[in-house]
């Protein structure tokens, strides 16, 4: 079974703090994704990575950055947290193959509250 | 660009009743289609997927979905709902040339009454 783990289930940070969200997958997947989930908005893609050190912006990258130094690990960074970044953050991974690359496996999520 | 519409924000059904959750997509070619389920406080779990071939696909937990190209739909069905099916359901579409990205709908929350 593919396992995607996220470093924290719940996180409370103060406005202006630098926040790191970590994601690790154990199935040697090339693709990794960060989403945020808000009520009524579904999942929105923040960033994704298709290889080590490679990244592309998703639909809502403003205020976020990412790092992928190792294949299994993908980090989401909030350089200066703001209250409008309070949300559920979901990490996912997928294998690169013709169709399976679209089948994403999700971690349990990190609920971040910025006060 | 592709898009997904889930017109029902919230649905309530009685345990044992049948269920149909609607999903409409917008994409010019044959899409890759998915249904995911999210239990409270959890990540998303894949229920089923359509890539090609038979338009009626079977998934886990007794769910099925039918791809209808003429209606741009991929509705999720279950003949008899169990209380444990209460969750949020997301439809997603993947399109070729989009670097394996998925576009998700806004979700349908299912409540099951006993």
PDB file of C-alpha atoms in Angstrom:
ATOM      1  CA  UNK A   1       0.000   0.000   0.000  1.00  0.00           C
ATOM      2  CA  UNK A   2       1.142   3.492  -0.797  1.00  0.00           C
ATOM      3  CA  UNK A   3       1.674   5.532   2.286  1.00  0.00           C
ATOM      4  CA  UNK A   4       1.776   9.310   2.341  1.00  0.00           C
ATOM      5  CA  UNK A   5       2.485  10.865   5.704  1.00  0.00           C
ATOM      6  CA  UNK A   6       2.333  14.464   6.822  1.00  0.00           C
ATOM      7  CA  UNK A   7       4.374  15.759   9.719  1.00  0.00           C
ATOM      8  CA  UNK A   8       1.508  17.207  11.752  1.00  0.00           C
ATOM      9  CA  UNK A   9      -2.252  16.673  11.903  1.00  0.00           C
ATOM     10  CA  UNK A  10      -2.872  19.986  13.650  1.00  0.00           C
ATOM     11  CA  UNK A  11      -0.728  23.079  13.755  1.00  0.00           C
ATOM     12  CA  UNK A  12      -1.279  26.487  15.316  1.00  0.00           C
ATOM     13  CA  UNK A  13       1.005  29.335  14.303  1.00  0.00           C
ATOM     14  CA  UNK A  14       1.109  33.067  14.757  1.00  0.00           C
ATOM     15  CA  UNK A  15       0.851  35.659  12.029  1.00  0.00           C
ATOM     16  CA  UNK A  16       4.248  36.348  10.490  1.00  0.00           C
ATOM     17  CA  UNK A  17       5.816  33.042  11.483  1.00  0.00           C
ATOM     18  CA  UNK A  18       7.605  30.879   8.936  1.00  0.00           C
ATOM     19  CA  UNK A  19       5.801  27.548   8.688  1.00  0.00           C
ATOM     20  CA  UNK A  20       7.041  24.257   7.281  1.00  0.00           C
ATOM     21  CA  UNK A  21       4.682  21.449   6.318  1.00  0.00           C
ATOM     22  CA  UNK A  22       6.392  18.177   5.524  1.00  0.00           C
ATOM     23  CA  UNK A  23       5.162  15.323   3.375  1.00  0.00           C
ATOM     24  CA  UNK A  24       6.812  11.944   2.857  1.00  0.00           C
ATOM     25  CA  UNK A  25       5.777   9.122   0.532  1.00  0.00           C
ATOM     26  CA  UNK A  26       7.202   5.625   0.575  1.00  0.00           C
ATOM     27  CA  UNK A  27       6.411   4.343  -2.926  1.00  0.00           C
ATOM     28  CA  UNK A  28       9.088   5.996  -5.026  1.00  0.00           C
ATOM     29  CA  UNK A  29       6.552   8.243  -6.760  1.00  0.00           C
ATOM     30  CA  UNK A  30       7.944  10.917  -9.036  1.00  0.00           C
ATOM     31  CA  UNK A  31       5.029  13.359  -8.720  1.00  0.00           C
ATOM     32  CA  UNK A  32       4.099  15.123  -5.523  1.00  0.00           C
ATOM     33  CA  UNK A  33       1.429  17.757  -4.913  1.00  0.00           C
ATOM     34  CA  UNK A  34       0.320  20.250  -2.291  1.00  0.00           C
ATOM     35  CA  UNK A  35      -3.325  21.309  -2.071  1.00  0.00           C
ATOM     36  CA  UNK A  36      -5.323  23.448   0.257  1.00  0.00           C
ATOM     37  CA  UNK A  37      -8.910  22.542   1.036  1.00  0.00           C
ATOM     38  CA  UNK A  38     -11.479  25.097   2.094  1.00  0.00           C
ATOM     39  CA  UNK A  39     -15.243  24.625   2.582  1.00  0.00           C
ATOM     40  CA  UNK A  40     -17.153  25.211  -0.630  1.00  0.00           C
ATOM     41  CA  UNK A  41     -13.981  25.550  -2.682  1.00  0.00           C
ATOM     42  CA  UNK A  42     -12.863  21.931  -2.887  1.00  0.00           C
ATOM     43  CA  UNK A  43      -9.168  21.215  -3.384  1.00  0.00           C
ATOM     44  CA  UNK A  44      -6.977  23.831  -4.983  1.00  0.00           C
ATOM     45  CA  UNK A  45      -3.473  23.050  -6.189  1.00  0.00           C
ATOM     46  CA  UNK A  46      -0.722  25.157  -4.655  1.00  0.00           C
ATOM     47  CA  UNK A  47       2.424  23.578  -6.128  1.00  0.00           C
ATOM     48  CA  UNK A  48       3.514  20.304  -7.574  1.00  0.00           C
ATOM     49  CA  UNK A  49       6.816  18.621  -8.288  1.00  0.00           C
ATOM     50  CA  UNK A  50       7.574  16.033 -10.969  1.00  0.00           C
ATOM     51  CA  UNK A  51      11.147  15.306  -9.933  1.00  0.00           C
ATOM     52  CA  UNK A  52      13.752  16.166  -7.334  1.00  0.00           C
ATOM     53  CA  UNK A  53      14.428  19.904  -7.312  1.00  0.00           C
ATOM     54  CA  UNK A  54      11.750  20.437  -9.985  1.00  0.00           C
ATOM     55  CA  UNK A  55       8.576  22.328  -9.180  1.00  0.00           C
ATOM     56  CA  UNK A  56       5.741  24.101 -10.899  1.00  0.00           C
ATOM     57  CA  UNK A  57       3.182  26.543  -9.641  1.00  0.00           C
ATOM     58  CA  UNK A  58      -0.366  25.424  -9.315  1.00  0.00           C
ATOM     59  CA  UNK A  59      -3.466  27.562  -9.236  1.00  0.00           C
ATOM     60  CA  UNK A  60      -2.826  29.444  -5.969  1.00  0.00           C
ATOM     61  CA  UNK A  61       0.938  29.677  -5.323  1.00  0.00           C
ATOM     62  CA  UNK A  62       0.967  33.185  -3.836  1.00  0.00           C
ATOM     63  CA  UNK A  63       2.348  33.226  -0.296  1.00  0.00           C
ATOM     64  CA  UNK A  64       3.792  29.721  -0.582  1.00  0.00           C
ATOM     65  CA  UNK A  65       7.015  28.077  -1.681  1.00  0.00           C
ATOM     66  CA  UNK A  66       8.113  24.446  -1.863  1.00  0.00           C
ATOM     67  CA  UNK A  67      11.216  22.363  -1.599  1.00  0.00           C
ATOM     68  CA  UNK A  68      12.010  18.902  -2.892  1.00  0.00           C
ATOM     69  CA  UNK A  69      15.554  17.871  -2.101  1.00  0.00           C
ATOM     70  CA  UNK A  70      14.822  14.132  -1.949  1.00  0.00           C
ATOM     71  CA  UNK A  71      12.430  12.106  -4.047  1.00  0.00           C
ATOM     72  CA  UNK A  72      10.332  10.958  -1.111  1.00  0.00           C
ATOM     73  CA  UNK A  73       9.946  14.328   0.604  1.00  0.00           C
ATOM     74  CA  UNK A  74       8.061  17.453  -0.457  1.00  0.00           C
ATOM     75  CA  UNK A  75       7.871  20.464   1.821  1.00  0.00           C
ATOM     76  CA  UNK A  76       5.451  23.363   1.724  1.00  0.00           C
ATOM     77  CA  UNK A  77       6.714  26.623   3.184  1.00  0.00           C
ATOM     78  CA  UNK A  78       4.688  29.601   4.296  1.00  0.00           C
ATOM     79  CA  UNK A  79       7.292  32.359   4.398  1.00  0.00           C
ATOM     80  CA  UNK A  80       5.201  34.667   6.590  1.00  0.00           C
ATOM     81  CA  UNK A  81       1.971  33.069   7.709  1.00  0.00           C
ATOM     82  CA  UNK A  82      -1.206  35.091   7.491  1.00  0.00           C
ATOM     83  CA  UNK A  83      -4.684  34.425   8.842  1.00  0.00           C
ATOM     84  CA  UNK A  84      -6.040  33.802   5.336  1.00  0.00           C
ATOM     85  CA  UNK A  85      -3.759  30.781   5.129  1.00  0.00           C
ATOM     86  CA  UNK A  86      -5.740  29.039   7.844  1.00  0.00           C
ATOM     87  CA  UNK A  87      -6.860  25.898   6.047  1.00  0.00           C
ATOM     88  CA  UNK A  88      -6.526  22.144   5.623  1.00  0.00           C
ATOM     89  CA  UNK A  89      -3.403  21.251   3.649  1.00  0.00           C
ATOM     90  CA  UNK A  90      -3.269  17.972   1.779  1.00  0.00           C
ATOM     91  CA  UNK A  91      -0.253  16.335   0.219  1.00  0.00           C
ATOM     92  CA  UNK A  92      -0.506  13.754  -2.558  1.00  0.00           C
ATOM     93  CA  UNK A  93       1.787  11.695  -4.742  1.00  0.00           C
ATOM     94  CA  UNK A  94       1.498   9.761  -7.988  1.00  0.00           C
ATOM     95  CA  UNK A  95       3.547   7.490 -10.187  1.00  0.00           C
ATOM     96  CA  UNK A  96       4.682   8.595 -13.623  1.00  0.00           C
ATOM     97  CA  UNK A  97       3.140   6.270 -16.163  1.00  0.00           C
ATOM     98  CA  UNK A  98       0.709   6.744 -19.008  1.00  0.00           C
ATOM     99  CA  UNK A  99      -2.485   6.816 -17.001  1.00  0.00           C
ATOM    100  CA  UNK A 100      -1.481   5.990 -13.453  1.00  0.00           C
ATOM    101  CA  UNK A 101       0.275   9.302 -13.101  1.00  0.00           C
ATOM    102  CA  UNK A 102      -3.144  10.866 -12.667  1.00  0.00           C
ATOM    103  CA  UNK A 103      -4.070   8.548  -9.796  1.00  0.00           C
ATOM    104  CA  UNK A 104      -3.065  10.416  -6.696  1.00  0.00           C
ATOM    105  CA  UNK A 105      -2.566   9.062  -3.191  1.00  0.00           C
ATOM    106  CA  UNK A 106      -3.272  11.442  -0.341  1.00  0.00           C
ATOM    107  CA  UNK A 107      -1.908  11.993   3.110  1.00  0.00           C
ATOM    108  CA  UNK A 108      -4.213  12.574   6.114  1.00  0.00           C
ATOM    109  CA  UNK A 109      -3.903  16.353   5.941  1.00  0.00           C
ATOM    110  CA  UNK A 110      -2.609  19.077   8.229  1.00  0.00           C
ATOM    111  CA  UNK A 111      -5.111  21.490   9.683  1.00  0.00           C
ATOM    112  CA  UNK A 112      -3.257  24.777  10.060  1.00  0.00           C
ATOM    113  CA  UNK A 113      -4.611  27.628  12.123  1.00  0.00           C
ATOM    114  CA  UNK A 114      -2.896  31.004  11.929  1.00  0.00           C
ATOM    115  CA  UNK A 115      -3.800  33.389  14.746  1.00  0.00           C
TER     116      UNK A 115
ATOM    117  CA  UNK B   1      -8.770  24.173 -19.383  1.00  0.00           C
ATOM    118  CA  UNK B   2     -10.750  21.383 -17.835  1.00  0.00           C
ATOM    119  CA  UNK B   3     -13.297  21.919 -15.081  1.00  0.00           C
ATOM    120  CA  UNK B   4     -15.569  19.858 -12.855  1.00  0.00           C
ATOM    121  CA  UNK B   5     -18.987  20.704 -11.490  1.00  0.00           C
ATOM    122  CA  UNK B   6     -20.648  18.922  -8.616  1.00  0.00           C
ATOM    123  CA  UNK B   7     -24.053  20.586  -8.487  1.00  0.00           C
ATOM    124  CA  UNK B   8     -25.133  19.174  -5.135  1.00  0.00           C
ATOM    125  CA  UNK B   9     -23.393  20.645  -2.122  1.00  0.00           C
ATOM    126  CA  UNK B  10     -25.207  18.499   0.404  1.00  0.00           C
ATOM    127  CA  UNK B  11     -27.337  15.355   0.046  1.00  0.00           C
ATOM    128  CA  UNK B  12     -29.211  13.440   2.719  1.00  0.00           C
ATOM    129  CA  UNK B  13     -30.377   9.858   2.188  1.00  0.00           C
ATOM    130  CA  UNK B  14     -31.802   7.197   4.449  1.00  0.00           C
ATOM    131  CA  UNK B  15     -29.746   4.127   5.213  1.00  0.00           C
ATOM    132  CA  UNK B  16     -30.619   1.417   2.706  1.00  0.00           C
ATOM    133  CA  UNK B  17     -31.738   3.878   0.045  1.00  0.00           C
ATOM    134  CA  UNK B  18     -30.004   4.242  -3.286  1.00  0.00           C
ATOM    135  CA  UNK B  19     -27.582   7.065  -3.976  1.00  0.00           C
ATOM    136  CA  UNK B  20     -26.515   9.033  -7.006  1.00  0.00           C
ATOM    137  CA  UNK B  21     -23.987  11.860  -6.828  1.00  0.00           C
ATOM    138  CA  UNK B  22     -23.679  14.020  -9.893  1.00  0.00           C
ATOM    139  CA  UNK B  23     -20.497  15.103 -11.627  1.00  0.00           C
ATOM    140  CA  UNK B  24     -20.177  17.035 -14.865  1.00  0.00           C
ATOM    141  CA  UNK B  25     -16.878  17.833 -16.487  1.00  0.00           C
ATOM    142  CA  UNK B  26     -15.660  20.107 -19.214  1.00  0.00           C
ATOM    143  CA  UNK B  27     -12.866  18.874 -21.443  1.00  0.00           C
ATOM    144  CA  UNK B  28     -12.480  18.541 -25.194  1.00  0.00           C
ATOM    145  CA  UNK B  29     -11.065  15.035 -25.392  1.00  0.00           C
ATOM    146  CA  UNK B  30     -11.553  11.859 -23.396  1.00  0.00           C
ATOM    147  CA  UNK B  31     -10.687  12.664 -19.825  1.00  0.00           C
ATOM    148  CA  UNK B  32      -9.396  10.592 -16.970  1.00  0.00           C
ATOM    149  CA  UNK B  33     -12.085  10.648 -14.285  1.00  0.00           C
ATOM    150  CA  UNK B  34     -11.964   9.873 -10.598  1.00  0.00           C
ATOM    151  CA  UNK B  35     -14.145   9.760  -7.531  1.00  0.00           C
ATOM    152  CA  UNK B  36     -12.552  10.235  -4.125  1.00  0.00           C
ATOM    153  CA  UNK B  37     -14.105  10.015  -0.660  1.00  0.00           C
ATOM    154  CA  UNK B  38     -13.022  11.924   2.413  1.00  0.00           C
ATOM    155  CA  UNK B  39     -14.182  10.821   5.845  1.00  0.00           C
ATOM    156  CA  UNK B  40     -14.211  13.496   8.567  1.00  0.00           C
ATOM    157  CA  UNK B  41     -10.703  14.601   9.489  1.00  0.00           C
ATOM    158  CA  UNK B  42      -9.091  12.303   6.939  1.00  0.00           C
ATOM    159  CA  UNK B  43      -7.321  12.552   3.614  1.00  0.00           C
ATOM    160  CA  UNK B  44      -8.883  11.485   0.337  1.00  0.00           C
ATOM    161  CA  UNK B  45      -9.303   7.845  -0.640  1.00  0.00           C
ATOM    162  CA  UNK B  46      -9.768   6.745  -4.238  1.00  0.00           C
ATOM    163  CA  UNK B  47     -13.150   5.085  -4.833  1.00  0.00           C
ATOM    164  CA  UNK B  48     -12.879   4.418  -8.547  1.00  0.00           C
ATOM    165  CA  UNK B  49     -11.416   5.683 -11.789  1.00  0.00           C
ATOM    166  CA  UNK B  50     -12.136   5.768 -15.499  1.00  0.00           C
ATOM    167  CA  UNK B  51      -9.359   5.825 -18.067  1.00  0.00           C
ATOM    168  CA  UNK B  52     -10.839   4.096 -21.099  1.00  0.00           C
ATOM    169  CA  UNK B  53     -12.873   1.078 -22.157  1.00  0.00           C
ATOM    170  CA  UNK B  54     -16.018  -0.002 -20.362  1.00  0.00           C
ATOM    171  CA  UNK B  55     -17.973   3.094 -19.400  1.00  0.00           C
ATOM    172  CA  UNK B  56     -19.368   1.498 -16.238  1.00  0.00           C
ATOM    173  CA  UNK B  57     -16.655   1.192 -13.645  1.00  0.00           C
ATOM    174  CA  UNK B  58     -16.769  -0.585 -10.336  1.00  0.00           C
ATOM    175  CA  UNK B  59     -15.033   0.701  -7.274  1.00  0.00           C
ATOM    176  CA  UNK B  60     -14.506  -0.096  -3.645  1.00  0.00           C
ATOM    177  CA  UNK B  61     -17.218  -0.170  -0.976  1.00  0.00           C
ATOM    178  CA  UNK B  62     -19.905  -1.136  -3.501  1.00  0.00           C
ATOM    179  CA  UNK B  63     -19.733   2.088  -5.521  1.00  0.00           C
ATOM    180  CA  UNK B  64     -19.938   2.346  -9.285  1.00  0.00           C
ATOM    181  CA  UNK B  65     -19.863   5.184 -11.793  1.00  0.00           C
ATOM    182  CA  UNK B  66     -20.857   5.553 -15.393  1.00  0.00           C
ATOM    183  CA  UNK B  67     -19.037   7.692 -17.945  1.00  0.00           C
ATOM    184  CA  UNK B  68     -21.454   9.307 -20.387  1.00  0.00           C
ATOM    185  CA  UNK B  69     -19.599  11.213 -23.049  1.00  0.00           C
ATOM    186  CA  UNK B  70     -22.760  12.694 -24.587  1.00  0.00           C
ATOM    187  CA  UNK B  71     -23.690  14.259 -21.246  1.00  0.00           C
ATOM    188  CA  UNK B  72     -20.140  15.009 -20.055  1.00  0.00           C
ATOM    189  CA  UNK B  73     -21.041  13.239 -16.858  1.00  0.00           C
ATOM    190  CA  UNK B  74     -19.511  10.735 -14.485  1.00  0.00           C
ATOM    191  CA  UNK B  75     -22.122  10.114 -11.812  1.00  0.00           C
ATOM    192  CA  UNK B  76     -21.417   7.988  -8.768  1.00  0.00           C
ATOM    193  CA  UNK B  77     -23.987   5.429  -7.637  1.00  0.00           C
ATOM    194  CA  UNK B  78     -24.579   2.972  -4.858  1.00  0.00           C
ATOM    195  CA  UNK B  79     -27.676   0.752  -4.660  1.00  0.00           C
ATOM    196  CA  UNK B  80     -27.922   0.699  -0.867  1.00  0.00           C
ATOM    197  CA  UNK B  81     -26.241   3.255   1.353  1.00  0.00           C
ATOM    198  CA  UNK B  82     -24.750   2.376   4.728  1.00  0.00           C
ATOM    199  CA  UNK B  83     -24.385   4.816   7.637  1.00  0.00           C
ATOM    200  CA  UNK B  84     -20.600   4.538   7.259  1.00  0.00           C
ATOM    201  CA  UNK B  85     -20.856   6.105   3.783  1.00  0.00           C
ATOM    202  CA  UNK B  86     -21.458   9.509   5.358  1.00  0.00           C
ATOM    203  CA  UNK B  87     -18.532  11.573   4.076  1.00  0.00           C
ATOM    204  CA  UNK B  88     -17.573  14.140   1.475  1.00  0.00           C
ATOM    205  CA  UNK B  89     -17.213  12.986  -2.100  1.00  0.00           C
ATOM    206  CA  UNK B  90     -15.049  14.620  -4.722  1.00  0.00           C
ATOM    207  CA  UNK B  91     -15.087  14.155  -8.459  1.00  0.00           C
ATOM    208  CA  UNK B  92     -11.868  14.936 -10.330  1.00  0.00           C
ATOM    209  CA  UNK B  93     -10.729  15.110 -13.928  1.00  0.00           C
ATOM    210  CA  UNK B  94      -7.275  14.726 -15.398  1.00  0.00           C
ATOM    211  CA  UNK B  95      -6.418  15.825 -18.889  1.00  0.00           C
ATOM    212  CA  UNK B  96      -3.535  14.793 -21.089  1.00  0.00           C
ATOM    213  CA  UNK B  97      -0.798  17.346 -21.337  1.00  0.00           C
ATOM    214  CA  UNK B  98      -1.417  18.756 -17.893  1.00  0.00           C
ATOM    215  CA  UNK B  99       1.536  17.065 -16.223  1.00  0.00           C
ATOM    216  CA  UNK B 100      -0.618  14.639 -14.255  1.00  0.00           C
ATOM    217  CA  UNK B 101      -2.570  17.355 -12.515  1.00  0.00           C
ATOM    218  CA  UNK B 102      -6.137  16.787 -11.413  1.00  0.00           C
ATOM    219  CA  UNK B 103      -8.914  19.349 -11.268  1.00  0.00           C
ATOM    220  CA  UNK B 104     -11.328  18.705  -8.425  1.00  0.00           C
ATOM    221  CA  UNK B 105     -14.964  19.592  -7.979  1.00  0.00           C
ATOM    222  CA  UNK B 106     -16.123  21.420  -4.891  1.00  0.00           C
ATOM    223  CA  UNK B 107     -17.427  18.257  -3.288  1.00  0.00           C
ATOM    224  CA  UNK B 108     -20.760  16.814  -2.155  1.00  0.00           C
ATOM    225  CA  UNK B 109     -21.333  16.145   1.505  1.00  0.00           C
ATOM    226  CA  UNK B 110     -23.420  13.025   2.106  1.00  0.00           C
ATOM    227  CA  UNK B 111     -25.442  12.646   5.252  1.00  0.00           C
ATOM    228  CA  UNK B 112     -27.051   9.297   6.035  1.00  0.00           C
ATOM    229  CA  UNK B 113     -30.049   9.110   8.325  1.00  0.00           C
ATOM    230  CA  UNK B 114     -30.891   5.948  10.227  1.00  0.00           C
TER     231      UNK B 114
END
